[in-house]
XYZ file of C-alpha atoms in Angstrom:
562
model
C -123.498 0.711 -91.779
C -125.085 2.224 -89.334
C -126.545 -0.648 -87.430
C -122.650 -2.306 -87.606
C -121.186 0.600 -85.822
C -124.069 0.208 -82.998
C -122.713 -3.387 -82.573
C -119.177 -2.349 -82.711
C -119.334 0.511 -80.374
C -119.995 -2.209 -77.210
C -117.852 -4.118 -78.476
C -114.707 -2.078 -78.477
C -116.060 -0.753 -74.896
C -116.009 -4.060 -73.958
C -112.460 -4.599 -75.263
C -110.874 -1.607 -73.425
C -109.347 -2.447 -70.748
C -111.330 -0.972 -67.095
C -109.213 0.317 -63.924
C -109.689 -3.157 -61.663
C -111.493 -2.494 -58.296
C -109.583 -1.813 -54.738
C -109.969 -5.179 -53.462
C -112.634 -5.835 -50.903
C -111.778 -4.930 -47.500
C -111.354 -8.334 -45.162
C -111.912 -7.921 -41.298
C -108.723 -8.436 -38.983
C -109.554 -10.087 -35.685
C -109.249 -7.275 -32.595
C -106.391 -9.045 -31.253
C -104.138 -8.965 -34.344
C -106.129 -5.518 -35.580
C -104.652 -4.307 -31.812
C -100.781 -5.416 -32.409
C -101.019 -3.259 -35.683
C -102.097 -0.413 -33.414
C -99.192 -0.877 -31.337
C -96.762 -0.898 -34.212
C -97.646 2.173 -35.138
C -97.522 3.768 -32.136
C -94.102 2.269 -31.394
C -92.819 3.729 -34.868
C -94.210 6.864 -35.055
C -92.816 7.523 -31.057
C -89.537 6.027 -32.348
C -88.721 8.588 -34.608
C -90.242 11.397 -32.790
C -88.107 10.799 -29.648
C -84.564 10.853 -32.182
C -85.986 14.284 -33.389
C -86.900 15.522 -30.318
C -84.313 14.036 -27.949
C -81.192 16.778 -28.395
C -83.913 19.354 -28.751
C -85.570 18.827 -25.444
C -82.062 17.894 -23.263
C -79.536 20.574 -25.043
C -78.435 22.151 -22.102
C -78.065 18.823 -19.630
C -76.196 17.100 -23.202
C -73.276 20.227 -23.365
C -71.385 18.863 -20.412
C -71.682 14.469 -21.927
C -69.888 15.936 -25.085
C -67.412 18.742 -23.607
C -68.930 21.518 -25.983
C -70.847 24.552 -26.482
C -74.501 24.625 -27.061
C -74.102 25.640 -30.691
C -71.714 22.452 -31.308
C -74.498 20.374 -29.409
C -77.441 21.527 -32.142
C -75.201 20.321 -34.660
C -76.639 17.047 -33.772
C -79.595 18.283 -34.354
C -78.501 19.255 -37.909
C -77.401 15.990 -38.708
C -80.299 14.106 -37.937
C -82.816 16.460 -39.641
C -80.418 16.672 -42.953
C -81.232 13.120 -44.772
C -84.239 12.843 -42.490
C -86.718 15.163 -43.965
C -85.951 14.106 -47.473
C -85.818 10.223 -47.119
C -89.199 9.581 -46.571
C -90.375 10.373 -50.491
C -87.399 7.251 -51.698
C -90.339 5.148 -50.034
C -92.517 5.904 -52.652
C -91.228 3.829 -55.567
C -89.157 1.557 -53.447
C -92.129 0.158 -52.189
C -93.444 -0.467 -55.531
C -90.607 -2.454 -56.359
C -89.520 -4.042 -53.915
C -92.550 -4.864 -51.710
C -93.793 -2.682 -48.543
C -93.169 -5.798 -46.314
C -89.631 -6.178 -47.253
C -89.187 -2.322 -47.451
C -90.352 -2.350 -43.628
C -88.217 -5.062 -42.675
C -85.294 -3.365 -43.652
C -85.831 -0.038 -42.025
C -86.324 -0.955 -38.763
C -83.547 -3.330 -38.863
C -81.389 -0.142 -40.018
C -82.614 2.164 -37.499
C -81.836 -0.446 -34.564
C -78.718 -0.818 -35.615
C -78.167 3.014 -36.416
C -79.354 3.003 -32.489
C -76.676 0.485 -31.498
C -74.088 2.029 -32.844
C -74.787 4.977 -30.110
C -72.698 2.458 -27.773
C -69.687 3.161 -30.284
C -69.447 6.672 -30.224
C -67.365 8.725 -28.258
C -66.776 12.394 -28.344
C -69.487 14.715 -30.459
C -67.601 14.329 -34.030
C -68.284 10.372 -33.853
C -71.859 10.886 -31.998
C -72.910 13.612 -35.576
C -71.701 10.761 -37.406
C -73.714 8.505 -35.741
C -76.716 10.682 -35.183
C -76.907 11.513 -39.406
C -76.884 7.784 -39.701
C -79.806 7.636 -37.286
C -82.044 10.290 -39.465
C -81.696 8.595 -42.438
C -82.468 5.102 -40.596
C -85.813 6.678 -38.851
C -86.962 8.651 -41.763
C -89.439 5.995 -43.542
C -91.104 5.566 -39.849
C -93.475 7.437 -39.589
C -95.080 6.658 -42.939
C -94.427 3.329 -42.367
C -96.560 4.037 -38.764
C -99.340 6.022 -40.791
C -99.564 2.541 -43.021
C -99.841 0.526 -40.069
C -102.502 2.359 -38.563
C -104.751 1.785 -41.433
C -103.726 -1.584 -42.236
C -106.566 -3.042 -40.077
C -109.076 -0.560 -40.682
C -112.109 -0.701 -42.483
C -112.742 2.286 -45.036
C -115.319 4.060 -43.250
C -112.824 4.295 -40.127
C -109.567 5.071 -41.733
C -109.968 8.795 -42.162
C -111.536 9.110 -38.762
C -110.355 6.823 -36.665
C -107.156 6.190 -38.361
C -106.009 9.655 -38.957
C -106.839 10.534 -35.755
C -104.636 7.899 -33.841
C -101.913 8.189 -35.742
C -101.607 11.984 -35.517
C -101.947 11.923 -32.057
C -99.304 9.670 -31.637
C -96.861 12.012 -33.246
C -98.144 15.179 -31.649
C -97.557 13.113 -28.172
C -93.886 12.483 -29.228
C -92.319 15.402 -28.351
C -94.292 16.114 -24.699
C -93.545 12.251 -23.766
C -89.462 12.814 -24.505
C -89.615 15.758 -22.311
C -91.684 13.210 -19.751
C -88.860 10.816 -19.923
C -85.985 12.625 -20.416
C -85.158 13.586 -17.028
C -84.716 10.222 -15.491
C -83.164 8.238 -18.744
C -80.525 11.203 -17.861
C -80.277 10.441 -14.574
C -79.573 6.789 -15.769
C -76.664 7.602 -17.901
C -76.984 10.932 -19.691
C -76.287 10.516 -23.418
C -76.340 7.303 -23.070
C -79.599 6.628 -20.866
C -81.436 8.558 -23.850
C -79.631 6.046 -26.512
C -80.565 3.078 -24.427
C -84.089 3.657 -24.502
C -84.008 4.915 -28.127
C -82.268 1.195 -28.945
C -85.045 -0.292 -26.944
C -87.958 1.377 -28.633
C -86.167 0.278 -31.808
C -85.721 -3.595 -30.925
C -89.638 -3.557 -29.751
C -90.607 -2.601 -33.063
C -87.860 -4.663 -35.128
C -90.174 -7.691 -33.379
C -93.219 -5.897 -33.928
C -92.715 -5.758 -37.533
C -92.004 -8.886 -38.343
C -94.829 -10.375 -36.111
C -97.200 -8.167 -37.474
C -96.580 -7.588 -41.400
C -98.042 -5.194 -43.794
C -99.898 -6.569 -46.919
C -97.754 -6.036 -50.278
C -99.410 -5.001 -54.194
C -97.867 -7.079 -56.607
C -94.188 -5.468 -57.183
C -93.816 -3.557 -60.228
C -89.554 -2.502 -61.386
C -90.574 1.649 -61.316
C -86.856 2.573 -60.267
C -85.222 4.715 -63.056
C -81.542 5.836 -63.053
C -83.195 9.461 -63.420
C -85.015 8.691 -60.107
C -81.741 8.481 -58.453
C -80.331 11.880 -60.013
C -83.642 13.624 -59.016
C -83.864 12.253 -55.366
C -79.743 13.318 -54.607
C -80.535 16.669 -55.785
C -83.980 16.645 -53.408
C -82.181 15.244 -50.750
C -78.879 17.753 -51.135
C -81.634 20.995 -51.384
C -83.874 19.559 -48.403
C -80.624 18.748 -46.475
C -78.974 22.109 -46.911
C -82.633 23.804 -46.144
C -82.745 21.805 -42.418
C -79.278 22.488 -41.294
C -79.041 26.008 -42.548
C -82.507 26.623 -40.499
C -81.703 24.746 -37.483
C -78.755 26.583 -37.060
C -79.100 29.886 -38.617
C -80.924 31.740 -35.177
C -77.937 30.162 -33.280
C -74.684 31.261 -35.487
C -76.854 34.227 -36.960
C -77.607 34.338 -40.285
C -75.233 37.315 -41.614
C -72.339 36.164 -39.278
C -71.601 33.342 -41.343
C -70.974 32.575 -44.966
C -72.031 29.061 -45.112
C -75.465 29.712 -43.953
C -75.619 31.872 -47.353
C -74.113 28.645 -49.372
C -76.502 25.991 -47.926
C -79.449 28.253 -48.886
C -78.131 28.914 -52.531
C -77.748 24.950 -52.992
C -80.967 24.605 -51.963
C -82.141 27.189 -54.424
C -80.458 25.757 -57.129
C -80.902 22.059 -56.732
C -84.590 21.848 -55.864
C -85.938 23.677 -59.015
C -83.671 21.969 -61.137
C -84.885 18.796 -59.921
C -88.519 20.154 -60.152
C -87.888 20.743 -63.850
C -85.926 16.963 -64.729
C -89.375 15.264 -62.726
C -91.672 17.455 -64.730
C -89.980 16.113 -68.457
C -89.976 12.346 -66.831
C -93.289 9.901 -68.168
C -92.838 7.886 -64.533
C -91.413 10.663 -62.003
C -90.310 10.253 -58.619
C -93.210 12.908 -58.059
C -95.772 13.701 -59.287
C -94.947 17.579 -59.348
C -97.916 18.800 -61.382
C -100.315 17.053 -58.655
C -97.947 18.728 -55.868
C -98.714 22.432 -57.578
C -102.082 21.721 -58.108
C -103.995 23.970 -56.816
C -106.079 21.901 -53.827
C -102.495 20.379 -52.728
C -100.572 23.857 -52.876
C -103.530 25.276 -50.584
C -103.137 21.992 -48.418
C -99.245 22.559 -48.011
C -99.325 26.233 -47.655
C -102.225 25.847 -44.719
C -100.038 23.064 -43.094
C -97.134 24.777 -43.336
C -98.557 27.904 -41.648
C -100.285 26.431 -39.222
C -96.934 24.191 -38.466
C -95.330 27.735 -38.232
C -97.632 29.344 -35.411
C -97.289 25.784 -33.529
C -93.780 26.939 -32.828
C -95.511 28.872 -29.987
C -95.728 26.062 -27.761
C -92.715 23.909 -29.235
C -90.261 26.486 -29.530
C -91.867 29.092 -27.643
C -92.960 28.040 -24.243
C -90.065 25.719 -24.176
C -87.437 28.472 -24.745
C -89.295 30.813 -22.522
C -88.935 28.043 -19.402
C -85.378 27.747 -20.502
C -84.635 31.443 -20.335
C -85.761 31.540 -16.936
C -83.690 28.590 -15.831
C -86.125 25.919 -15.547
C -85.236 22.619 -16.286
C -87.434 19.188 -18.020
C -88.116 17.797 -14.717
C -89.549 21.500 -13.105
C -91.987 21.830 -16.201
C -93.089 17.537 -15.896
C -96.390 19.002 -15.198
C -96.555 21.092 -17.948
C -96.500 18.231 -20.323
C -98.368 16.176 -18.811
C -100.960 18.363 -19.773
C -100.145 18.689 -23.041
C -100.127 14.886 -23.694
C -103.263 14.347 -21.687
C -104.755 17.159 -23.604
C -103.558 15.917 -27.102
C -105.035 12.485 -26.366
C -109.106 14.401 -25.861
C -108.323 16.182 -28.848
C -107.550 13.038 -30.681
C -110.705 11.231 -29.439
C -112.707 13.756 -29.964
C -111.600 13.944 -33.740
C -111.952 10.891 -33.797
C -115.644 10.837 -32.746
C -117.088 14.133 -34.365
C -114.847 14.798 -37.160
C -116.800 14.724 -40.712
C -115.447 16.576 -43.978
C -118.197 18.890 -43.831
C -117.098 19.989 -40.637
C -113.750 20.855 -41.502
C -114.061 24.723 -41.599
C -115.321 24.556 -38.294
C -112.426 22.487 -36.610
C -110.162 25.285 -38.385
C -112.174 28.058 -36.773
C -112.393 26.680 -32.978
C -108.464 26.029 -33.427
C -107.743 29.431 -34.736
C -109.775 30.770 -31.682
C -107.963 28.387 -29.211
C -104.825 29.571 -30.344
C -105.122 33.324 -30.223
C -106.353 33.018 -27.071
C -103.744 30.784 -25.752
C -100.739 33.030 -27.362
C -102.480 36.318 -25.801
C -102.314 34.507 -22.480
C -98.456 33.603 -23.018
C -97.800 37.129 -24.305
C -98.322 38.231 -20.507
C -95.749 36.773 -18.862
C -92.989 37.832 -16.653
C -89.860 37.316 -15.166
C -91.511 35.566 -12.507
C -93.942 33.059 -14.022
C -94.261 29.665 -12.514
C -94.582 26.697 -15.483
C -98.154 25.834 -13.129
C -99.255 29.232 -14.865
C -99.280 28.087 -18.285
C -100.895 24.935 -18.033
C -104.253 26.379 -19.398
C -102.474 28.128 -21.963
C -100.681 25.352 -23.282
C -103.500 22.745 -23.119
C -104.969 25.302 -25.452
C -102.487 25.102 -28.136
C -102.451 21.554 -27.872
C -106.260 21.437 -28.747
C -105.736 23.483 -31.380
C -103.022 21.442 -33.300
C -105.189 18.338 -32.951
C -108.518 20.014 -34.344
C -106.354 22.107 -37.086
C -104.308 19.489 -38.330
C -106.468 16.190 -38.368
C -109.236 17.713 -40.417
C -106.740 19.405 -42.848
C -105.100 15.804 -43.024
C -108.608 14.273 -44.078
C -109.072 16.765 -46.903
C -105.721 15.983 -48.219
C -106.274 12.456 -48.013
C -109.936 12.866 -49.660
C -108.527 14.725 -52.778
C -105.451 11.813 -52.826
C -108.621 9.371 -52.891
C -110.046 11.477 -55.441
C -106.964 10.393 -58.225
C -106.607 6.551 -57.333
C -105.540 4.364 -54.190
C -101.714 5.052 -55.425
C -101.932 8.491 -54.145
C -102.414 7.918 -50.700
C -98.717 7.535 -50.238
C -97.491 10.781 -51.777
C -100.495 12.351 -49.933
C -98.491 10.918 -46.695
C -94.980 12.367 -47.702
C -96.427 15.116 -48.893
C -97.786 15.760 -44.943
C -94.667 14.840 -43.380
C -92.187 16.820 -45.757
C -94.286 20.229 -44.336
C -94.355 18.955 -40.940
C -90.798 18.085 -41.125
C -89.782 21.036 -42.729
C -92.140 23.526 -41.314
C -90.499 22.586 -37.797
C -87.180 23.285 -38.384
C -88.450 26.489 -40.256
C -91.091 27.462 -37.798
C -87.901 27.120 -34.917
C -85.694 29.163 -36.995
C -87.765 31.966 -37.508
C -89.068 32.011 -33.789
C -86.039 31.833 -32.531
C -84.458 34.871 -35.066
C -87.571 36.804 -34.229
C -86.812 36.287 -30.071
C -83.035 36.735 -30.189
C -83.855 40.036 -32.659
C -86.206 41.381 -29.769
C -83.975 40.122 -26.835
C -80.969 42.564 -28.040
C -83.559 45.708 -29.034
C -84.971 45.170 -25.159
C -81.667 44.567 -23.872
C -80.442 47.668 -25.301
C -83.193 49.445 -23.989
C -82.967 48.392 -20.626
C -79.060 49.220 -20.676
C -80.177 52.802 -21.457
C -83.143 53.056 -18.723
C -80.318 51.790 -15.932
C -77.083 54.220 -16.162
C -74.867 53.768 -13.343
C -75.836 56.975 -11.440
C -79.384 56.096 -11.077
C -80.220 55.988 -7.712
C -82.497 52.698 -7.628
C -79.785 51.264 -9.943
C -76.774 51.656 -7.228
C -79.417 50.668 -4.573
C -80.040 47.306 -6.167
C -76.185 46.554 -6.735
C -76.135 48.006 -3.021
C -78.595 44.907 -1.944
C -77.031 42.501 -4.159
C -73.860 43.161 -2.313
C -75.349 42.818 1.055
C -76.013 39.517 -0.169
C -72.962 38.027 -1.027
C -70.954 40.596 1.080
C -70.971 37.110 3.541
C -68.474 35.479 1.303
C -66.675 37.672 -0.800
C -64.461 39.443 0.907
C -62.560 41.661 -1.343
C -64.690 45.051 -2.394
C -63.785 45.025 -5.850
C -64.897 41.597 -6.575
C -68.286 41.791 -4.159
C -68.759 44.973 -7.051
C -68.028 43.224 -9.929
C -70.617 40.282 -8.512
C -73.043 42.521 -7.568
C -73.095 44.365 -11.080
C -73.271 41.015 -13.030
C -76.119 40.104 -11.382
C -77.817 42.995 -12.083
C -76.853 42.795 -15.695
C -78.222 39.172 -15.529
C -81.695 40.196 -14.440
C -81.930 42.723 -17.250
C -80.531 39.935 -19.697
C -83.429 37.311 -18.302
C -86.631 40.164 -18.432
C -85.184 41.416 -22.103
C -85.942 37.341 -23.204
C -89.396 37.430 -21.224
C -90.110 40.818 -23.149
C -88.897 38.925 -26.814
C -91.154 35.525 -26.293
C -93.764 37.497 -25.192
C -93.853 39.288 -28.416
C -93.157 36.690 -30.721
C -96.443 35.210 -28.580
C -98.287 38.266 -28.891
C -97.010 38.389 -32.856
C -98.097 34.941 -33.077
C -101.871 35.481 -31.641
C -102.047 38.370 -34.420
C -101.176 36.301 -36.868
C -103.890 33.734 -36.258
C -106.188 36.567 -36.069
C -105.632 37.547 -39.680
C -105.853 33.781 -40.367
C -109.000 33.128 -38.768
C -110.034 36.849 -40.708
C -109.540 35.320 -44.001
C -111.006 31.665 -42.838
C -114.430 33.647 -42.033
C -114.523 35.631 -45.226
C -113.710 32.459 -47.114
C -116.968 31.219 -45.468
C -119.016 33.997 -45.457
C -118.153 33.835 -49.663
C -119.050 30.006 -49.982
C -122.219 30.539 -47.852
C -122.934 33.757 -50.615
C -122.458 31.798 -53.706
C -124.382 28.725 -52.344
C -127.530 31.232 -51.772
C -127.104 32.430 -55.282
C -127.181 29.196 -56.963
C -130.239 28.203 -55.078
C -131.652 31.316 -55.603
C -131.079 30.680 -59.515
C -132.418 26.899 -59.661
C -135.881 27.941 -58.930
C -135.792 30.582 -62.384
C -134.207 27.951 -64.272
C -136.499 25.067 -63.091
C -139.885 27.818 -64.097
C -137.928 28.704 -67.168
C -137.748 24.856 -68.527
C -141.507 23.994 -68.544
C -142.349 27.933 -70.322
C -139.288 27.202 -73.301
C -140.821 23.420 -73.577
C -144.591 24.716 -73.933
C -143.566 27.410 -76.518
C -143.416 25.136 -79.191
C -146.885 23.624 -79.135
C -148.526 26.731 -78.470
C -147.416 28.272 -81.757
């Protein structure tokens, strides 16, 4: 019996069926290898000029739609709603109906969604337009992380790849503000949508001279995938719009702000709980709340948070003081030359066991940077924050790009499949930790700004000497062309009050800045500890391996001695 079960035991290994082998990796000549590279790029800075574009030109785009700036970031709203939940329907529609044909479609839909720019008129038609947009650009920029890799052999994807392809999208934003000026000077709204619709036809030609490889399709779409990705898409939709526009209408002012964040509470757990009773979910939500991933999102999300100093905070700062995209050019210039050495240098010296130190230079980079910003005034030039800002853009690069190849290690870790929820796991935090990271920067600033201004209201009564002395020289000033007293006054008087208005919003960003930079000090506090612990236990199990190694040989001899 015995010796039949020996022979049966390979034979019923031999009979179960083994997990088939990634197929082997063939070289792609540099030419076509280079085209790939381009198609990413051109995706990726596709959809991070539509989400940057009203961001970056809301003031100069009030006057082509005849409305107020809080009508104007409705556009904003509608392009973020579908677009931060659309990128996780490419997870099983690629599996069924082929990446190739999935990528096809897409940027066919987002070139039209840019043509149809030319048929809007007013704001009303242009939100319409601008929602169909976001849901047309949301697959892009996994669709550019896929390209970038495409051509890539292993060894390079996670350094090389990563690398390029984050850098691309952390020069999207800095290159709108580059262009910005002059596609305005073009045509205004419609300078920015022509070059949108351009970038879009380059890569509609792009794709389908340079295709991506397709698995073998597999039919993985469930009606239940349909209920669970409405009720992600309704929670993640009310989430952006409620936080892009909660600083602006103020959160207790209006009911609706309450009502888009109880939807979201309600329909995102429930459709956590139908995906976690489902044999072939949408997603995988016990992976997502596992326990490396949660850490991954949390330190993404955080991190995406305190980048708000440079994308919502040095940006608002120059706005508050009047500056406009073409006075700051310089300033990101400097930021996109800076984010490209960041990305080769990644790209070059980045290894997973140097991950903790990436995350410790950043941290340093950035409380530095935000300490410098937390010092302005009134009168700072946009020249004076080039250092600072260069800063920050260092640090996002060497945070961000090493916390993107552990994710995509422990993705590795459970099967080739992974890779893509890894990916819209990375850009749901980015996504959403933007339009969080702005609406909590921007409640914290206009919080501060009406505490300073009230301040400053009660430090300059009307009697004050130096206060009737500067309304005195303001009126010597315009005393040249206003002729009646009671109107040079009033002038004089609302110029003051305008003074006080602009140093009560330098005193608010510079203590979200300076709240920032202690912020990443307490981060950087727990990153060292979190060292300091692994460097402790490491000494103790080597410290124990010796005892156990002397321990062996003296428990093995025991025998034969007695």
């Amino acid at each position: 019996m015995s010796g039949r079960s020996d022979v049966a035991a390979p034979e019923a290994a031999a009979q179960t069926p083994q997990p088939s082998a990634p197929p082997a990796f063939v070289p792609v000549p540099w030419p076509r290898a280079v085209g790939y590279f381009v198609t990413a790029a051109t995706l990726v800075l596709a959809q991070g000029f539509g989400q940057a574009v009203i961001t970056s030109n809301i003031q100069q785009l009030q006057g082509s739609f005849g409305a107020t700036q809080a009508e104007t970031s409705w556009m904003v709203a509608a392009y973020m709603a579908p677009n931060v939940s659309l990128t996780i329907a490419l997870i099983k529609i690629r599996a069924q109906y082929g990446l190739r044909n999935f990528a096809e479609l897409s940027i066919l839909a987002f070139l039209l969604a840019a043509l149809l720019n030319y048929l809007a008129d007013g704001l009303w038609s242009n939100l319409a337009v601008r929602f169909v947009s976001g849901m047309a650009a949301a697959p892009l920029t996994s669709l550019g992380f896929l390209y970038m890799l495409e051509p890539l052999p292993p060894a390079k994807k996670l350094t090389v790849g990563l690398s390029a392809v984050l850098t691309f999208i952390f020069l999207a934003s800095p290159l709108t503000r580059l262009v910005s000026p002059h596609l305005l000077e073009m045509g205004q709204w419609h300078g920015l949508t022509a070059f949108e619709a351009s970038i879009a036809a380059i890569g509609f030609g792009l794709i389908y001279l340079f295709p991506l490889k397709s698995p073998p399709r597999v039919k993985v779409i469930e009606s239940a995938d349909v209920i669970s990705f409405l009720l992600i898409a309704v929670g993640f939709g009310a989430l952006a719009v409620s936080f892009t526009l909660g600083s602006t209408y103020w959160w207790f002012e209006q009911p609706w702000l309450g009502v888009l964040l109880a939807i979201a509470a309600g329909t995102l757990p429930l459709a956590a709980a139908i995906e976690l009773n489902r044999k072939s979910p949408l997603l995988d939500i016990r992976w997502l709340f596992s326990p490396t991933i949660l850490h991954f999102a949390a330190t993404l999300l955080f991190f995406r948070l305190m980048l708000s100093e440079q994308t919502s905070g040095a940006a608002g700062l120059f706005s508050a003081l009047g500056y406009l995209n073409d006075q700051t050019q310089m300033v990101w210039v400097v930021v996109a030359v800076t984010t490209v050495v960041a990305g080769v240098v990644c790209a070059v010296t980045l290894r997973p066991q140097r991950v903790q130190q990436f995350h410790v230079i950043a941290l340093c980079l950035l409380i530095v940077a935000s300490y410098m910003d937390s010092q302005s005034t009134a009168q700072i030039a946009p020249s004076q924050m080039y250092l600072s800002q260069a800063m920050i853009s260092l640090a996002s690069a060497f945070f961000l790009l090493p916390a993107m190849m552990t994710g995509m290690l422990s993705a590795l870790s459970r099967g080739p499949q992974y890779i893509l929820n890894f990916i819209v796991v990375f850009i749901s935090t980015q996504k959403i930790g933007a339009v969080l990271g702005s609406a909590l920067f921007g409640t914290f600033v206009k919080s501060r700004q009406k505490l300073h201004m009230s301040r400053l209201y009660e430090a300059l009564p009307a009697t004050d000497p130096l206060v009737t002395g500067q309304i005195s020289t303001y009126g010597a000033a315009y005393s040249g062309y206003i002729a009646d007293p009671a109107q040079l006054a009033a002038q004089s008087a609302a110029t003051l009050a305008r003074q006080a208005s602009t140093q009560a919003s330098v005193m608010a960003y510079n203590d979200a800045f300076l709240g920032i930079a202690a912020l990443s000090t307490a981060a950087l506090a727990l990153l060292l500890g979190h060292i300091a612990l692994d460097a402790w236990r490491a000494r103790r199990a080597a410290a124990h391996e010796p005892a156990s190694a002397e321990a062996g040989p003296a428990n093995s001899s025991s025998p034969q001695a007695a």
